[in-house]
Amino acid sequence: MSESRNKPPVSVTPGQWSFTRWRTVGQLEALEVYHPLFQATVFLQGAHLSHFSPRDQNNWLWLSELAKFQPGRAIRGGVPVCWPWFGDPAKNPPEIRKRTLSPCAHGFARTAVWHFEDVRESAHEVEISLSLKANEDFAEQWDGHALALITFSFSVRGCQIALTTTNLSRQPLAFSQALHTYLPTTDISRTRLLGLGNSQYVDTLKNWDYFSQEGPIYIDGEIDRIYESGEPLTMVTPTGKCKLTAVGSDSTVVWNPGPEKAKRLSDFPDNAWQKMLCVETANAAADYRVLNEGQSHTMGVFIGRA
């Protein structure tokens, strides 16, 4: 059945989808999209996107060959959702630290089971929406009340992820977050990241001091930086270019464990640091956000080919 390109995807009831189906991967439930133009996999645990590729192309995301699909265990690779805090709670601003009751990095969203909301399909696009209500179920980890809604939009052009946070409490709510996107490369030594030149960054490996970036970013070992920029980025690899366009973000995290830390990471091959780079759309460090009662904030990224 033909359909106008401008017509929005149509929501249909489960079991009547044309391109989307439920699948169990390991011990986790996932939604798999088999569209004539593209494929994608989204897990309910963590609202975790592990695969996206246009037809006849390899995965645009890096996924560890040692990744485990188990309840309560974060998936190594793809796009983990860091929420409602990013990184080490102790390194977050005071307004976030006072609400964080767990020492675990990156919040609880990436291991929580999200609620299925909707699948919308058309001849050219598939959208999947999931939600997570942070309420008394998470009271031992976080002193807050908020709703996270994530929508994945897949098309032959690329993948768009939009994460919307709504403050459901009566008090102002401070939070930090990131879409921890793992991108593949055939050789990290011949890979560069464009778009962050002339921006300031915090180097977490150098006592959290500030530095200035000049020109492209090259990776020759461990890197863990929070850039004060939300500008469009291009990752250039020996086999192609990937472009990331962010919204609602004025910070970007660039991370690679390097050879030594790679040996200490779970579900991560020792040499895998040579085949990936994390370029994370974020609200981190000074770019954390505060919402008043009932307010919402959307942070997102479009991943496409340059």
PDB file of C-alpha atoms in Angstrom:
ATOM      1  CA  MET A   1       0.000   0.000   0.000  1.00  0.00           C
ATOM      2  CA  SER A   2       1.513   3.321  -1.040  1.00  0.00           C
ATOM      3  CA  GLU A   3       1.785   6.128   1.475  1.00  0.00           C
ATOM      4  CA  SER A   4       2.750   9.791   1.324  1.00  0.00           C
ATOM      5  CA  ARG A   5       6.219  10.613   2.655  1.00  0.00           C
ATOM      6  CA  ASN A   6       4.657  13.430   4.686  1.00  0.00           C
ATOM      7  CA  LYS A   7       2.085  11.216   6.337  1.00  0.00           C
ATOM      8  CA  PRO A   8       2.988  10.373   9.957  1.00  0.00           C
ATOM      9  CA  PRO A   9       3.502   6.750  10.992  1.00  0.00           C
ATOM     10  CA  VAL A  10       0.312   4.928  11.922  1.00  0.00           C
ATOM     11  CA  SER A  11      -0.039   3.398  15.381  1.00  0.00           C
ATOM     12  CA  VAL A  12      -1.360  -0.169  15.361  1.00  0.00           C
ATOM     13  CA  THR A  13      -2.060  -2.660  18.108  1.00  0.00           C
ATOM     14  CA  PRO A  14       0.555  -5.267  19.068  1.00  0.00           C
ATOM     15  CA  GLY A  15       0.410  -8.301  16.834  1.00  0.00           C
ATOM     16  CA  GLN A  16      -0.706  -6.243  13.847  1.00  0.00           C
ATOM     17  CA  TRP A  17       2.622  -4.631  13.118  1.00  0.00           C
ATOM     18  CA  SER A  18       3.996  -5.102   9.643  1.00  0.00           C
ATOM     19  CA  PHE A  19       7.704  -4.655  10.358  1.00  0.00           C
ATOM     20  CA  THR A  20       8.144  -4.985  14.133  1.00  0.00           C
ATOM     21  CA  ARG A  21       8.112  -8.109  16.286  1.00  0.00           C
ATOM     22  CA  TRP A  22       8.911  -9.209  19.817  1.00  0.00           C
ATOM     23  CA  ARG A  23      11.994 -11.351  20.343  1.00  0.00           C
ATOM     24  CA  THR A  24      13.829 -12.766  23.347  1.00  0.00           C
ATOM     25  CA  VAL A  25      17.600 -12.193  23.192  1.00  0.00           C
ATOM     26  CA  GLY A  26      19.421 -14.058  25.944  1.00  0.00           C
ATOM     27  CA  GLN A  27      17.164 -13.392  28.918  1.00  0.00           C
ATOM     28  CA  LEU A  28      15.876 -10.004  27.731  1.00  0.00           C
ATOM     29  CA  GLU A  29      12.844  -8.911  25.737  1.00  0.00           C
ATOM     30  CA  ALA A  30      13.470  -6.825  22.654  1.00  0.00           C
ATOM     31  CA  LEU A  31      11.593  -5.224  19.786  1.00  0.00           C
ATOM     32  CA  GLU A  32      13.144  -6.043  16.421  1.00  0.00           C
ATOM     33  CA  VAL A  33      12.396  -4.023  13.316  1.00  0.00           C
ATOM     34  CA  TYR A  34      12.691  -5.739   9.927  1.00  0.00           C
ATOM     35  CA  HIS A  35      11.730  -2.998   7.507  1.00  0.00           C
ATOM     36  CA  PRO A  36      12.449  -3.296   3.772  1.00  0.00           C
ATOM     37  CA  LEU A  37      14.703  -0.223   4.116  1.00  0.00           C
ATOM     38  CA  PHE A  38      16.388  -0.797   7.508  1.00  0.00           C
ATOM     39  CA  GLN A  39      16.714  -2.950  10.630  1.00  0.00           C
ATOM     40  CA  ALA A  40      16.850  -2.094  14.344  1.00  0.00           C
ATOM     41  CA  THR A  41      16.780  -3.740  17.782  1.00  0.00           C
ATOM     42  CA  VAL A  42      15.544  -2.044  20.975  1.00  0.00           C
ATOM     43  CA  PHE A  43      15.568  -3.759  24.379  1.00  0.00           C
ATOM     44  CA  LEU A  44      12.971  -3.010  27.070  1.00  0.00           C
ATOM     45  CA  GLN A  45      15.715  -3.214  29.687  1.00  0.00           C
ATOM     46  CA  GLY A  46      17.467   0.114  29.579  1.00  0.00           C
ATOM     47  CA  ALA A  47      15.487   1.310  26.528  1.00  0.00           C
ATOM     48  CA  HIS A  48      18.675   0.135  24.888  1.00  0.00           C
ATOM     49  CA  LEU A  49      19.250   0.436  21.140  1.00  0.00           C
ATOM     50  CA  SER A  50      21.765  -2.241  20.160  1.00  0.00           C
ATOM     51  CA  HIS A  51      21.446  -2.265  16.383  1.00  0.00           C
ATOM     52  CA  PHE A  52      20.524   0.059  13.535  1.00  0.00           C
ATOM     53  CA  SER A  53      21.425  -0.342   9.900  1.00  0.00           C
ATOM     54  CA  PRO A  54      19.935   0.525   6.535  1.00  0.00           C
ATOM     55  CA  ARG A  55      19.372  -2.464   4.284  1.00  0.00           C
ATOM     56  CA  ASP A  56      22.543  -4.348   3.271  1.00  0.00           C
ATOM     57  CA  GLN A  57      24.742  -2.332   5.640  1.00  0.00           C
ATOM     58  CA  ASN A  58      26.583  -3.314   8.817  1.00  0.00           C
ATOM     59  CA  ASN A  59      25.449  -2.134  12.246  1.00  0.00           C
ATOM     60  CA  TRP A  60      25.996   1.617  12.585  1.00  0.00           C
ATOM     61  CA  LEU A  61      26.604   1.014  16.307  1.00  0.00           C
ATOM     62  CA  TRP A  62      29.409  -0.879  18.001  1.00  0.00           C
ATOM     63  CA  LEU A  63      28.232  -3.839  20.091  1.00  0.00           C
ATOM     64  CA  SER A  64      30.683  -5.924  22.090  1.00  0.00           C
ATOM     65  CA  GLU A  65      31.012  -9.536  21.011  1.00  0.00           C
ATOM     66  CA  LEU A  66      31.053 -10.315  24.749  1.00  0.00           C
ATOM     67  CA  ALA A  67      27.865  -8.372  25.548  1.00  0.00           C
ATOM     68  CA  LYS A  68      25.579 -10.169  28.015  1.00  0.00           C
ATOM     69  CA  PHE A  69      21.803  -9.957  27.804  1.00  0.00           C
ATOM     70  CA  GLN A  70      20.858 -10.558  31.418  1.00  0.00           C
ATOM     71  CA  PRO A  71      18.451  -8.883  33.867  1.00  0.00           C
ATOM     72  CA  GLY A  72      20.097  -6.104  35.836  1.00  0.00           C
ATOM     73  CA  ARG A  73      23.243  -6.084  33.704  1.00  0.00           C
ATOM     74  CA  ALA A  74      24.029  -3.165  31.411  1.00  0.00           C
ATOM     75  CA  ILE A  75      24.581  -4.096  27.763  1.00  0.00           C
ATOM     76  CA  ARG A  76      28.080  -3.265  26.537  1.00  0.00           C
ATOM     77  CA  GLY A  77      27.699  -1.299  23.312  1.00  0.00           C
ATOM     78  CA  GLY A  78      24.865   0.248  21.332  1.00  0.00           C
ATOM     79  CA  VAL A  79      23.327   3.276  23.056  1.00  0.00           C
ATOM     80  CA  PRO A  80      23.018   2.919  26.848  1.00  0.00           C
ATOM     81  CA  VAL A  81      20.776   5.545  28.467  1.00  0.00           C
ATOM     82  CA  CYS A  82      22.502   7.275  31.393  1.00  0.00           C
ATOM     83  CA  TRP A  83      19.739   8.824  33.563  1.00  0.00           C
ATOM     84  CA  PRO A  84      18.903  10.559  35.932  1.00  0.00           C
ATOM     85  CA  TRP A  85      22.576  11.162  36.586  1.00  0.00           C
ATOM     86  CA  PHE A  86      25.636  10.789  34.413  1.00  0.00           C
ATOM     87  CA  GLY A  87      28.963   9.325  35.494  1.00  0.00           C
ATOM     88  CA  ASP A  88      30.193   9.205  39.080  1.00  0.00           C
ATOM     89  CA  PRO A  89      27.508  10.681  41.381  1.00  0.00           C
ATOM     90  CA  ALA A  90      30.253  12.290  43.506  1.00  0.00           C
ATOM     91  CA  LYS A  91      31.481  14.267  40.480  1.00  0.00           C
ATOM     92  CA  ASN A  92      28.056  15.753  39.745  1.00  0.00           C
ATOM     93  CA  PRO A  93      26.933  19.220  40.885  1.00  0.00           C
ATOM     94  CA  PRO A  94      25.610  19.486  44.477  1.00  0.00           C
ATOM     95  CA  GLU A  95      21.953  19.713  43.368  1.00  0.00           C
ATOM     96  CA  ILE A  96      22.274  16.280  41.750  1.00  0.00           C
ATOM     97  CA  ARG A  97      24.447  14.711  44.454  1.00  0.00           C
ATOM     98  CA  LYS A  98      21.929  15.447  47.163  1.00  0.00           C
ATOM     99  CA  ARG A  99      19.289  13.387  45.341  1.00  0.00           C
ATOM    100  CA  THR A 100      21.576  10.490  44.430  1.00  0.00           C
ATOM    101  CA  LEU A 101      21.498   7.715  47.044  1.00  0.00           C
ATOM    102  CA  SER A 102      23.517   5.140  45.099  1.00  0.00           C
ATOM    103  CA  PRO A 103      27.274   5.137  44.387  1.00  0.00           C
ATOM    104  CA  CYS A 104      26.718   3.474  41.005  1.00  0.00           C
ATOM    105  CA  ALA A 105      27.711   5.421  37.902  1.00  0.00           C
ATOM    106  CA  HIS A 106      25.296   6.505  35.169  1.00  0.00           C
ATOM    107  CA  GLY A 107      21.992   6.124  37.033  1.00  0.00           C
ATOM    108  CA  PHE A 108      19.489   3.286  37.054  1.00  0.00           C
ATOM    109  CA  ALA A 109      17.711   3.750  33.714  1.00  0.00           C
ATOM    110  CA  ARG A 110      20.156   1.572  31.763  1.00  0.00           C
ATOM    111  CA  THR A 111      19.292  -1.534  33.819  1.00  0.00           C
ATOM    112  CA  ALA A 112      15.623  -0.792  34.591  1.00  0.00           C
ATOM    113  CA  VAL A 113      12.867  -2.403  32.541  1.00  0.00           C
ATOM    114  CA  TRP A 114      11.062   0.327  30.639  1.00  0.00           C
ATOM    115  CA  HIS A 115       7.341   0.328  29.853  1.00  0.00           C
ATOM    116  CA  PHE A 116       6.283  -0.267  26.280  1.00  0.00           C
ATOM    117  CA  GLU A 117       4.268   2.685  24.957  1.00  0.00           C
ATOM    118  CA  ASP A 118       3.803   2.450  21.198  1.00  0.00           C
ATOM    119  CA  VAL A 119       4.997   1.337  17.776  1.00  0.00           C
ATOM    120  CA  ARG A 120       4.147   3.506  14.789  1.00  0.00           C
ATOM    121  CA  GLU A 121       4.889   2.289  11.286  1.00  0.00           C
ATOM    122  CA  SER A 122       4.780   3.656   7.745  1.00  0.00           C
ATOM    123  CA  ALA A 123       6.271   2.705   4.407  1.00  0.00           C
ATOM    124  CA  HIS A 124       9.307   4.872   5.196  1.00  0.00           C
ATOM    125  CA  GLU A 125       9.671   5.022   8.980  1.00  0.00           C
ATOM    126  CA  VAL A 126       9.199   3.118  12.237  1.00  0.00           C
ATOM    127  CA  GLU A 127       8.915   4.782  15.653  1.00  0.00           C
ATOM    128  CA  ILE A 128       9.198   2.984  18.984  1.00  0.00           C
ATOM    129  CA  SER A 129       8.341   4.712  22.282  1.00  0.00           C
ATOM    130  CA  LEU A 130       9.150   3.501  25.800  1.00  0.00           C
ATOM    131  CA  SER A 131       8.752   5.142  29.204  1.00  0.00           C
ATOM    132  CA  LEU A 132      10.177   4.887  32.707  1.00  0.00           C
ATOM    133  CA  LYS A 133       8.511   6.411  35.755  1.00  0.00           C
ATOM    134  CA  ALA A 134      11.053   7.092  38.485  1.00  0.00           C
ATOM    135  CA  ASN A 135       8.906   6.807  41.585  1.00  0.00           C
ATOM    136  CA  GLU A 136       8.998   4.998  44.932  1.00  0.00           C
ATOM    137  CA  ASP A 137      10.315   1.866  43.191  1.00  0.00           C
ATOM    138  CA  PHE A 138      13.666   3.661  42.916  1.00  0.00           C
ATOM    139  CA  ALA A 139      13.540   5.414  46.287  1.00  0.00           C
ATOM    140  CA  GLU A 140      16.625   3.571  47.564  1.00  0.00           C
ATOM    141  CA  GLN A 141      18.694   4.945  44.680  1.00  0.00           C
ATOM    142  CA  TRP A 142      17.275   8.392  43.997  1.00  0.00           C
ATOM    143  CA  ASP A 143      15.247  11.064  45.772  1.00  0.00           C
ATOM    144  CA  GLY A 144      13.082  12.286  42.919  1.00  0.00           C
ATOM    145  CA  HIS A 145       9.885  11.773  40.949  1.00  0.00           C
ATOM    146  CA  ALA A 146      10.101  12.054  37.185  1.00  0.00           C
ATOM    147  CA  LEU A 147       8.986  10.500  33.929  1.00  0.00           C
ATOM    148  CA  ALA A 148      11.405   9.608  31.139  1.00  0.00           C
ATOM    149  CA  LEU A 149       9.971   9.045  27.662  1.00  0.00           C
ATOM    150  CA  ILE A 150      12.255   7.869  24.859  1.00  0.00           C
ATOM    151  CA  THR A 151      11.319   7.693  21.193  1.00  0.00           C
ATOM    152  CA  PHE A 152      13.388   6.005  18.495  1.00  0.00           C
ATOM    153  CA  SER A 153      12.674   7.038  14.905  1.00  0.00           C
ATOM    154  CA  PHE A 154      14.197   4.842  12.212  1.00  0.00           C
ATOM    155  CA  SER A 155      14.370   5.571   8.493  1.00  0.00           C
ATOM    156  CA  VAL A 156      16.729   4.934   5.609  1.00  0.00           C
ATOM    157  CA  ARG A 157      18.300   8.350   6.392  1.00  0.00           C
ATOM    158  CA  GLY A 158      19.340   7.346   9.889  1.00  0.00           C
ATOM    159  CA  CYS A 159      18.256   6.982  13.490  1.00  0.00           C
ATOM    160  CA  GLN A 160      16.854   9.684  15.759  1.00  0.00           C
ATOM    161  CA  ILE A 161      16.644   9.282  19.540  1.00  0.00           C
ATOM    162  CA  ALA A 162      14.676  11.733  21.705  1.00  0.00           C
ATOM    163  CA  LEU A 163      14.726  11.471  25.513  1.00  0.00           C
ATOM    164  CA  THR A 164      12.190  13.664  27.333  1.00  0.00           C
ATOM    165  CA  THR A 165      12.283  14.151  31.108  1.00  0.00           C
ATOM    166  CA  THR A 166       9.273  15.551  32.969  1.00  0.00           C
ATOM    167  CA  ASN A 167       9.429  16.623  36.621  1.00  0.00           C
ATOM    168  CA  LEU A 168       6.482  15.017  38.423  1.00  0.00           C
ATOM    169  CA  SER A 169       7.392  16.380  41.849  1.00  0.00           C
ATOM    170  CA  ARG A 170       6.534  19.718  43.424  1.00  0.00           C
ATOM    171  CA  GLN A 171      10.163  20.669  43.994  1.00  0.00           C
ATOM    172  CA  PRO A 172      12.753  21.710  41.378  1.00  0.00           C
ATOM    173  CA  LEU A 173      14.525  18.693  39.958  1.00  0.00           C
ATOM    174  CA  ALA A 174      18.197  18.699  38.898  1.00  0.00           C
ATOM    175  CA  PHE A 175      19.509  15.875  36.722  1.00  0.00           C
ATOM    176  CA  SER A 176      22.282  14.975  34.306  1.00  0.00           C
ATOM    177  CA  GLN A 177      22.133  12.445  31.484  1.00  0.00           C
ATOM    178  CA  ALA A 178      23.711  11.069  28.324  1.00  0.00           C
ATOM    179  CA  LEU A 179      23.010   8.900  25.319  1.00  0.00           C
ATOM    180  CA  HIS A 180      26.206   6.847  25.618  1.00  0.00           C
ATOM    181  CA  THR A 181      26.591   6.100  21.898  1.00  0.00           C
ATOM    182  CA  TYR A 182      29.203   3.513  20.899  1.00  0.00           C
ATOM    183  CA  LEU A 183      30.349   3.995  17.303  1.00  0.00           C
ATOM    184  CA  PRO A 184      32.431   1.486  15.318  1.00  0.00           C
ATOM    185  CA  THR A 185      35.668   1.997  13.456  1.00  0.00           C
ATOM    186  CA  THR A 186      38.052  -0.386  11.732  1.00  0.00           C
ATOM    187  CA  ASP A 187      41.057   1.400  13.234  1.00  0.00           C
ATOM    188  CA  ILE A 188      40.953   3.962  16.050  1.00  0.00           C
ATOM    189  CA  SER A 189      44.438   5.223  15.142  1.00  0.00           C
ATOM    190  CA  ARG A 190      43.086   6.327  11.758  1.00  0.00           C
ATOM    191  CA  THR A 191      39.887   7.833  13.144  1.00  0.00           C
ATOM    192  CA  ARG A 192      39.207  11.473  13.957  1.00  0.00           C
ATOM    193  CA  LEU A 193      36.289  13.455  15.386  1.00  0.00           C
ATOM    194  CA  LEU A 194      35.423  16.813  13.842  1.00  0.00           C
ATOM    195  CA  GLY A 195      33.285  19.629  15.248  1.00  0.00           C
ATOM    196  CA  LEU A 196      34.756  20.212  18.699  1.00  0.00           C
ATOM    197  CA  GLY A 197      37.707  22.364  17.659  1.00  0.00           C
ATOM    198  CA  ASN A 198      38.055  25.610  19.644  1.00  0.00           C
ATOM    199  CA  SER A 199      35.814  24.332  22.446  1.00  0.00           C
ATOM    200  CA  GLN A 200      36.613  23.919  26.132  1.00  0.00           C
ATOM    201  CA  TYR A 201      36.593  20.559  27.845  1.00  0.00           C
ATOM    202  CA  VAL A 202      37.018  18.953  31.237  1.00  0.00           C
ATOM    203  CA  ASP A 203      39.616  16.175  31.203  1.00  0.00           C
ATOM    204  CA  THR A 204      38.521  13.664  33.846  1.00  0.00           C
ATOM    205  CA  LEU A 205      41.889  11.891  33.517  1.00  0.00           C
ATOM    206  CA  LYS A 206      43.796  15.051  34.416  1.00  0.00           C
ATOM    207  CA  ASN A 207      42.279  16.043  37.738  1.00  0.00           C
ATOM    208  CA  TRP A 208      39.120  17.389  36.056  1.00  0.00           C
ATOM    209  CA  ASP A 209      41.026  20.440  34.829  1.00  0.00           C
ATOM    210  CA  TYR A 210      39.877  22.559  31.887  1.00  0.00           C
ATOM    211  CA  PHE A 211      41.634  22.543  28.521  1.00  0.00           C
ATOM    212  CA  SER A 212      41.041  23.941  25.032  1.00  0.00           C
ATOM    213  CA  GLN A 213      40.614  21.724  21.979  1.00  0.00           C
ATOM    214  CA  GLU A 214      42.457  22.760  18.843  1.00  0.00           C
ATOM    215  CA  GLY A 215      41.440  21.010  15.641  1.00  0.00           C
ATOM    216  CA  PRO A 216      40.173  17.436  15.280  1.00  0.00           C
ATOM    217  CA  ILE A 217      40.269  14.880  18.105  1.00  0.00           C
ATOM    218  CA  TYR A 218      42.600  11.931  17.527  1.00  0.00           C
ATOM    219  CA  ILE A 219      42.661   8.871  19.781  1.00  0.00           C
ATOM    220  CA  ASP A 220      45.935   7.209  20.768  1.00  0.00           C
ATOM    221  CA  GLY A 221      44.903   5.757  24.135  1.00  0.00           C
ATOM    222  CA  GLU A 222      42.476   6.334  26.970  1.00  0.00           C
ATOM    223  CA  ILE A 223      40.337   9.454  26.668  1.00  0.00           C
ATOM    224  CA  ASP A 224      37.500  10.678  28.915  1.00  0.00           C
ATOM    225  CA  ARG A 225      36.482  14.272  28.283  1.00  0.00           C
ATOM    226  CA  ILE A 226      33.358  16.391  28.705  1.00  0.00           C
ATOM    227  CA  TYR A 227      33.272  19.046  25.988  1.00  0.00           C
ATOM    228  CA  GLU A 228      31.255  22.227  26.448  1.00  0.00           C
ATOM    229  CA  SER A 229      29.643  21.987  23.037  1.00  0.00           C
ATOM    230  CA  GLY A 230      26.536  20.563  21.450  1.00  0.00           C
ATOM    231  CA  GLU A 231      27.538  21.364  17.873  1.00  0.00           C
ATOM    232  CA  PRO A 232      27.086  18.836  15.016  1.00  0.00           C
ATOM    233  CA  LEU A 233      29.896  16.292  14.916  1.00  0.00           C
ATOM    234  CA  THR A 234      31.434  14.104  12.231  1.00  0.00           C
ATOM    235  CA  MET A 235      33.366  10.947  13.019  1.00  0.00           C
ATOM    236  CA  VAL A 236      35.689  10.049  10.168  1.00  0.00           C
ATOM    237  CA  THR A 237      36.876   6.430   9.972  1.00  0.00           C
ATOM    238  CA  PRO A 238      38.843   4.526   7.309  1.00  0.00           C
ATOM    239  CA  THR A 239      35.549   3.252   5.865  1.00  0.00           C
ATOM    240  CA  GLY A 240      33.243   6.277   6.045  1.00  0.00           C
ATOM    241  CA  LYS A 241      31.780   9.179   7.979  1.00  0.00           C
ATOM    242  CA  CYS A 242      29.110   9.284  10.678  1.00  0.00           C
ATOM    243  CA  LYS A 243      27.358  12.536  11.559  1.00  0.00           C
ATOM    244  CA  LEU A 244      25.718  13.244  14.918  1.00  0.00           C
ATOM    245  CA  THR A 245      23.352  16.189  15.301  1.00  0.00           C
ATOM    246  CA  ALA A 246      22.226  16.909  18.859  1.00  0.00           C
ATOM    247  CA  VAL A 247      19.267  18.832  20.299  1.00  0.00           C
ATOM    248  CA  GLY A 248      18.767  19.984  23.883  1.00  0.00           C
ATOM    249  CA  SER A 249      22.445  19.368  24.628  1.00  0.00           C
ATOM    250  CA  ASP A 250      25.364  21.722  25.230  1.00  0.00           C
ATOM    251  CA  SER A 251      27.858  19.045  26.265  1.00  0.00           C
ATOM    252  CA  THR A 252      29.475  16.101  24.509  1.00  0.00           C
ATOM    253  CA  VAL A 253      31.372  13.254  26.145  1.00  0.00           C
ATOM    254  CA  VAL A 254      34.200  11.581  24.212  1.00  0.00           C
ATOM    255  CA  TRP A 255      35.343   8.264  25.710  1.00  0.00           C
ATOM    256  CA  ASN A 256      37.610   5.380  24.854  1.00  0.00           C
ATOM    257  CA  PRO A 257      39.104   3.124  27.554  1.00  0.00           C
ATOM    258  CA  GLY A 258      42.479   2.660  25.863  1.00  0.00           C
ATOM    259  CA  PRO A 259      44.514  -0.560  26.181  1.00  0.00           C
ATOM    260  CA  GLU A 260      44.983  -0.719  29.961  1.00  0.00           C
ATOM    261  CA  LYS A 261      41.460   0.094  31.139  1.00  0.00           C
ATOM    262  CA  ALA A 262      40.010  -2.148  28.413  1.00  0.00           C
ATOM    263  CA  LYS A 263      41.521  -5.121  30.244  1.00  0.00           C
ATOM    264  CA  ARG A 264      39.565  -4.216  33.394  1.00  0.00           C
ATOM    265  CA  LEU A 265      36.167  -3.618  31.776  1.00  0.00           C
ATOM    266  CA  SER A 266      33.408  -6.199  31.919  1.00  0.00           C
ATOM    267  CA  ASP A 267      32.074  -7.685  28.671  1.00  0.00           C
ATOM    268  CA  PHE A 268      34.788  -5.898  26.697  1.00  0.00           C
ATOM    269  CA  PRO A 269      37.506  -7.666  24.668  1.00  0.00           C
ATOM    270  CA  ASP A 270      41.037  -6.501  25.479  1.00  0.00           C
ATOM    271  CA  ASN A 271      41.640  -5.163  21.965  1.00  0.00           C
ATOM    272  CA  ALA A 272      38.153  -3.731  21.379  1.00  0.00           C
ATOM    273  CA  TRP A 273      39.286  -0.204  22.250  1.00  0.00           C
ATOM    274  CA  GLN A 274      40.864  -0.120  18.795  1.00  0.00           C
ATOM    275  CA  LYS A 275      37.468  -0.687  17.143  1.00  0.00           C
ATOM    276  CA  MET A 276      35.154   1.821  18.844  1.00  0.00           C
ATOM    277  CA  LEU A 277      34.671   5.358  20.107  1.00  0.00           C
ATOM    278  CA  CYS A 278      31.933   6.675  22.376  1.00  0.00           C
ATOM    279  CA  VAL A 279      30.548  10.054  21.300  1.00  0.00           C
ATOM    280  CA  GLU A 280      27.852  10.900  23.805  1.00  0.00           C
ATOM    281  CA  THR A 281      25.086  13.471  23.517  1.00  0.00           C
ATOM    282  CA  ALA A 282      24.801  14.781  27.064  1.00  0.00           C
ATOM    283  CA  ASN A 283      23.638  17.189  29.703  1.00  0.00           C
ATOM    284  CA  ALA A 284      26.718  16.712  31.864  1.00  0.00           C
ATOM    285  CA  ALA A 285      28.995  18.700  34.197  1.00  0.00           C
ATOM    286  CA  ALA A 286      28.008  22.394  33.980  1.00  0.00           C
ATOM    287  CA  ASP A 287      25.356  21.505  31.379  1.00  0.00           C
ATOM    288  CA  TYR A 288      23.101  19.720  33.900  1.00  0.00           C
ATOM    289  CA  ARG A 289      19.440  20.728  33.780  1.00  0.00           C
ATOM    290  CA  VAL A 290      16.873  21.856  36.368  1.00  0.00           C
ATOM    291  CA  LEU A 291      13.120  21.471  35.883  1.00  0.00           C
ATOM    292  CA  ASN A 292      10.382  23.098  37.918  1.00  0.00           C
ATOM    293  CA  GLU A 293       7.168  21.245  38.716  1.00  0.00           C
ATOM    294  CA  GLY A 294       5.564  19.915  35.520  1.00  0.00           C
ATOM    295  CA  GLN A 295       8.346  21.142  33.235  1.00  0.00           C
ATOM    296  CA  SER A 296       9.931  18.928  30.574  1.00  0.00           C
ATOM    297  CA  HIS A 297      13.251  18.849  28.742  1.00  0.00           C
ATOM    298  CA  THR A 298      14.079  16.899  25.580  1.00  0.00           C
ATOM    299  CA  MET A 299      17.596  15.872  24.672  1.00  0.00           C
ATOM    300  CA  GLY A 300      18.226  13.938  21.505  1.00  0.00           C
ATOM    301  CA  VAL A 301      20.511  13.017  18.654  1.00  0.00           C
ATOM    302  CA  PHE A 302      20.186  12.166  14.990  1.00  0.00           C
ATOM    303  CA  ILE A 303      22.757   9.649  13.731  1.00  0.00           C
ATOM    304  CA  GLY A 304      23.253   9.687   9.984  1.00  0.00           C
ATOM    305  CA  ARG A 305      25.862   9.416   7.287  1.00  0.00           C
ATOM    306  CA  ALA A 306      27.848  12.514   6.368  1.00  0.00           C
TER     307      ALA A 306
END
